[in-house]
Amino acid sequence: MKSTLTLLALGTALAGPAAAQTLSVVGSWSSLPLNQQYETPFWTEILPAAVPGLEVEMTTHNQMNLGLGDIYPLLGQGVYDVAMTVADYAVSDAPELEGLDVPLVALTADEARAMVEAAKPMVADIFRDRFNAEMLAIAPYPPQVVFCNGEIATLDDLTGLKVRASGRMTAKLLEALGAEGVNVSFAEVPGALQNGVVDCAVTGAGSGYSAGWWEVSTHLLPLPLGGWDSVVTAMNLDKWNSLDAETQDAIRTSIKADFEDPAWAAAQGALVNDIACLTGNGECASGEARSMTLVEVSDADFQKARDILTTEVLPEWADRAGGDWAQRWNDSVGAVVGVTIE
């Protein structure tokens, strides 16, 4: 009821005389650095300063108690004007969107951004066709690594374990590696790890640090089995088309320079810092360092996972997505990362 009233209140605010100059914005997880350091300052301070007369009303999807799979469909219906969340939350409605964030093909922030830039034309088409939305930006969470509440030393140790995946393609990869992919929401993971509902869970190192996963897990495997968990920012297409060209240009210019670029610039350094904060190996600039055991990733482990990705997981996705998505992926993302779906 509370979330319904919040949605109604947002709709009422937009119905007034200032509707053309007001944007209702729904951000991603409020507890995580991407929202706190980049999303909220951009939408509430930077963009209103760059676009005279623009006002922004901002909340986040978890503060509104939105179902994760509902965020973009509600955006398309015009319940709010702008939304941003993890693309993987929308793949049940758009399986082709899984091709945006493929595990193990981008190991640095520069590689991940090149992958994302190559995917943007596909993502823009998906959002227009599936969600009646205009894609504005794609920003990263840190690489999605593995937290385990129990001793692991190699990738083979995941065999038979219950692992919370960060997305559908990650779940498919885990299953191909012999683990059992389990669907648990981000907020429920600490309890699930503590109570043995899952043995391990995949998320960004910084996200896990901020959410206290180090309290309920002992070992950290820094292999990016979950990709970079790309967060897509999009605007309702009808709202976007109602803006004049000057305002559209100002939004696009500012969101790249003042949101996307800074978020990507911080991504690689954040990974090093986050691992240090979780394990005590190095300087932690974010707070108190913890003492998780850092599991070294061998070349053999990486190659094994990569081979399974290219021979099993990506072809299975291509079949599920259908149409010409495999060819589009090969010609764009695949060409950048050096992988071809056969």
PDB file of C-alpha atoms in Angstrom, residues 28-29 61 67-73 84-104 115 123 126-127 131 138-139 141-144 164-174 183-184 186 202-204 224-233 313-314 317 320 329:
ATOM      1  CA  SER A  28      18.938   2.037  -8.119  1.00  0.00           C
ATOM      2  CA  TRP A  29      19.807   0.554  -4.706  1.00  0.00           C
ATOM      3  CA  HIS A  61      13.280   1.381  -6.333  1.00  0.00           C
ATOM      4  CA  GLY A  67       9.452  -5.575  -7.687  1.00  0.00           C
ATOM      5  CA  LEU A  68      12.774  -5.726  -9.503  1.00  0.00           C
ATOM      6  CA  GLY A  69      11.171  -7.072 -12.678  1.00  0.00           C
ATOM      7  CA  ASP A  70       8.593  -4.255 -12.620  1.00  0.00           C
ATOM      8  CA  ILE A  71      10.953  -1.291 -12.731  1.00  0.00           C
ATOM      9  CA  TYR A  72      11.272  -0.876 -16.500  1.00  0.00           C
ATOM     10  CA  PRO A  73       7.720  -1.986 -17.417  1.00  0.00           C
ATOM     11  CA  MET A  84      17.830   3.113 -13.481  1.00  0.00           C
ATOM     12  CA  THR A  85      18.594  -0.389 -12.323  1.00  0.00           C
ATOM     13  CA  VAL A  86      20.511  -3.525 -13.228  1.00  0.00           C
ATOM     14  CA  ALA A  87      19.712  -4.648 -16.766  1.00  0.00           C
ATOM     15  CA  ASP A  88      19.590  -8.283 -15.642  1.00  0.00           C
ATOM     16  CA  TYR A  89      16.459  -7.523 -13.616  1.00  0.00           C
ATOM     17  CA  ALA A  90      14.574  -7.085 -16.898  1.00  0.00           C
ATOM     18  CA  VAL A  91      15.686 -10.166 -18.841  1.00  0.00           C
ATOM     19  CA  SER A  92      12.479 -12.115 -18.210  1.00  0.00           C
ATOM     20  CA  ASP A  93      10.761  -9.525 -20.418  1.00  0.00           C
ATOM     21  CA  ALA A  94      13.726  -9.102 -22.775  1.00  0.00           C
ATOM     22  CA  PRO A  95      16.034 -12.159 -22.922  1.00  0.00           C
ATOM     23  CA  GLU A  96      18.069 -10.449 -25.647  1.00  0.00           C
ATOM     24  CA  LEU A  97      19.194  -7.951 -22.978  1.00  0.00           C
ATOM     25  CA  GLU A  98      21.386 -10.648 -21.408  1.00  0.00           C
ATOM     26  CA  GLY A  99      23.907  -9.956 -24.167  1.00  0.00           C
ATOM     27  CA  LEU A 100      24.782  -6.617 -22.562  1.00  0.00           C
ATOM     28  CA  ASP A 101      26.631  -8.027 -19.558  1.00  0.00           C
ATOM     29  CA  VAL A 102      28.405 -11.278 -20.356  1.00  0.00           C
ATOM     30  CA  PRO A 103      30.629 -12.843 -17.662  1.00  0.00           C
ATOM     31  CA  LEU A 104      34.397 -13.248 -18.059  1.00  0.00           C
ATOM     32  CA  MET A 115      31.956  -3.829 -24.348  1.00  0.00           C
ATOM     33  CA  VAL A 123      20.313  -1.863 -25.838  1.00  0.00           C
ATOM     34  CA  ILE A 126      15.602  -3.201 -26.819  1.00  0.00           C
ATOM     35  CA  PHE A 127      14.465  -0.401 -24.524  1.00  0.00           C
ATOM     36  CA  PHE A 131       9.876  -0.848 -22.514  1.00  0.00           C
ATOM     37  CA  ILE A 138      24.881   2.655 -18.868  1.00  0.00           C
ATOM     38  CA  ALA A 139      27.023   2.704 -15.733  1.00  0.00           C
ATOM     39  CA  TYR A 141      28.564  -1.782 -10.646  1.00  0.00           C
ATOM     40  CA  PRO A 142      31.974  -3.319  -9.819  1.00  0.00           C
ATOM     41  CA  PRO A 143      32.789  -6.742 -11.310  1.00  0.00           C
ATOM     42  CA  GLN A 144      30.519  -9.402  -9.851  1.00  0.00           C
ATOM     43  CA  ARG A 164      23.100 -17.008  -5.630  1.00  0.00           C
ATOM     44  CA  ALA A 165      23.623 -15.632  -9.139  1.00  0.00           C
ATOM     45  CA  SER A 166      23.525 -11.954 -10.067  1.00  0.00           C
ATOM     46  CA  GLY A 167      21.737 -12.597 -13.375  1.00  0.00           C
ATOM     47  CA  ARG A 168      20.378 -15.285 -15.667  1.00  0.00           C
ATOM     48  CA  MET A 169      23.529 -15.773 -17.725  1.00  0.00           C
ATOM     49  CA  THR A 170      25.572 -16.029 -14.534  1.00  0.00           C
ATOM     50  CA  ALA A 171      23.149 -18.664 -13.239  1.00  0.00           C
ATOM     51  CA  LYS A 172      23.575 -20.634 -16.466  1.00  0.00           C
ATOM     52  CA  LEU A 173      27.355 -20.406 -16.145  1.00  0.00           C
ATOM     53  CA  LEU A 174      27.293 -21.556 -12.528  1.00  0.00           C
ATOM     54  CA  ASN A 183      17.436 -17.026  -7.082  1.00  0.00           C
ATOM     55  CA  VAL A 184      17.751 -14.821  -3.975  1.00  0.00           C
ATOM     56  CA  PHE A 186      20.201  -8.856  -3.062  1.00  0.00           C
ATOM     57  CA  VAL A 202      27.691 -13.319  -6.511  1.00  0.00           C
ATOM     58  CA  THR A 203      27.729  -9.523  -6.366  1.00  0.00           C
ATOM     59  CA  GLY A 204      30.117  -6.601  -6.761  1.00  0.00           C
ATOM     60  CA  PRO A 224      34.083 -11.935 -12.466  1.00  0.00           C
ATOM     61  CA  LEU A 225      31.526 -14.728 -12.881  1.00  0.00           C
ATOM     62  CA  GLY A 226      28.746 -12.128 -12.931  1.00  0.00           C
ATOM     63  CA  GLY A 227      30.155  -9.630 -15.398  1.00  0.00           C
ATOM     64  CA  TRP A 228      29.874  -5.959 -14.390  1.00  0.00           C
ATOM     65  CA  ASP A 229      26.128  -5.843 -13.591  1.00  0.00           C
ATOM     66  CA  SER A 230      25.458  -2.936 -15.936  1.00  0.00           C
ATOM     67  CA  VAL A 231      22.927  -0.367 -14.712  1.00  0.00           C
ATOM     68  CA  VAL A 232      20.830   1.177 -17.493  1.00  0.00           C
ATOM     69  CA  THR A 233      19.319   4.653 -17.104  1.00  0.00           C
ATOM     70  CA  VAL A 313      26.346 -20.537 -22.164  1.00  0.00           C
ATOM     71  CA  LEU A 314      26.508 -18.062 -25.047  1.00  0.00           C
ATOM     72  CA  TRP A 317      21.520 -17.575 -24.878  1.00  0.00           C
ATOM     73  CA  ARG A 320      16.788 -18.302 -26.251  1.00  0.00           C
ATOM     74  CA  TRP A 329      26.154  -9.500 -30.782  1.00  0.00           C
TER      75      TRP A 329
END
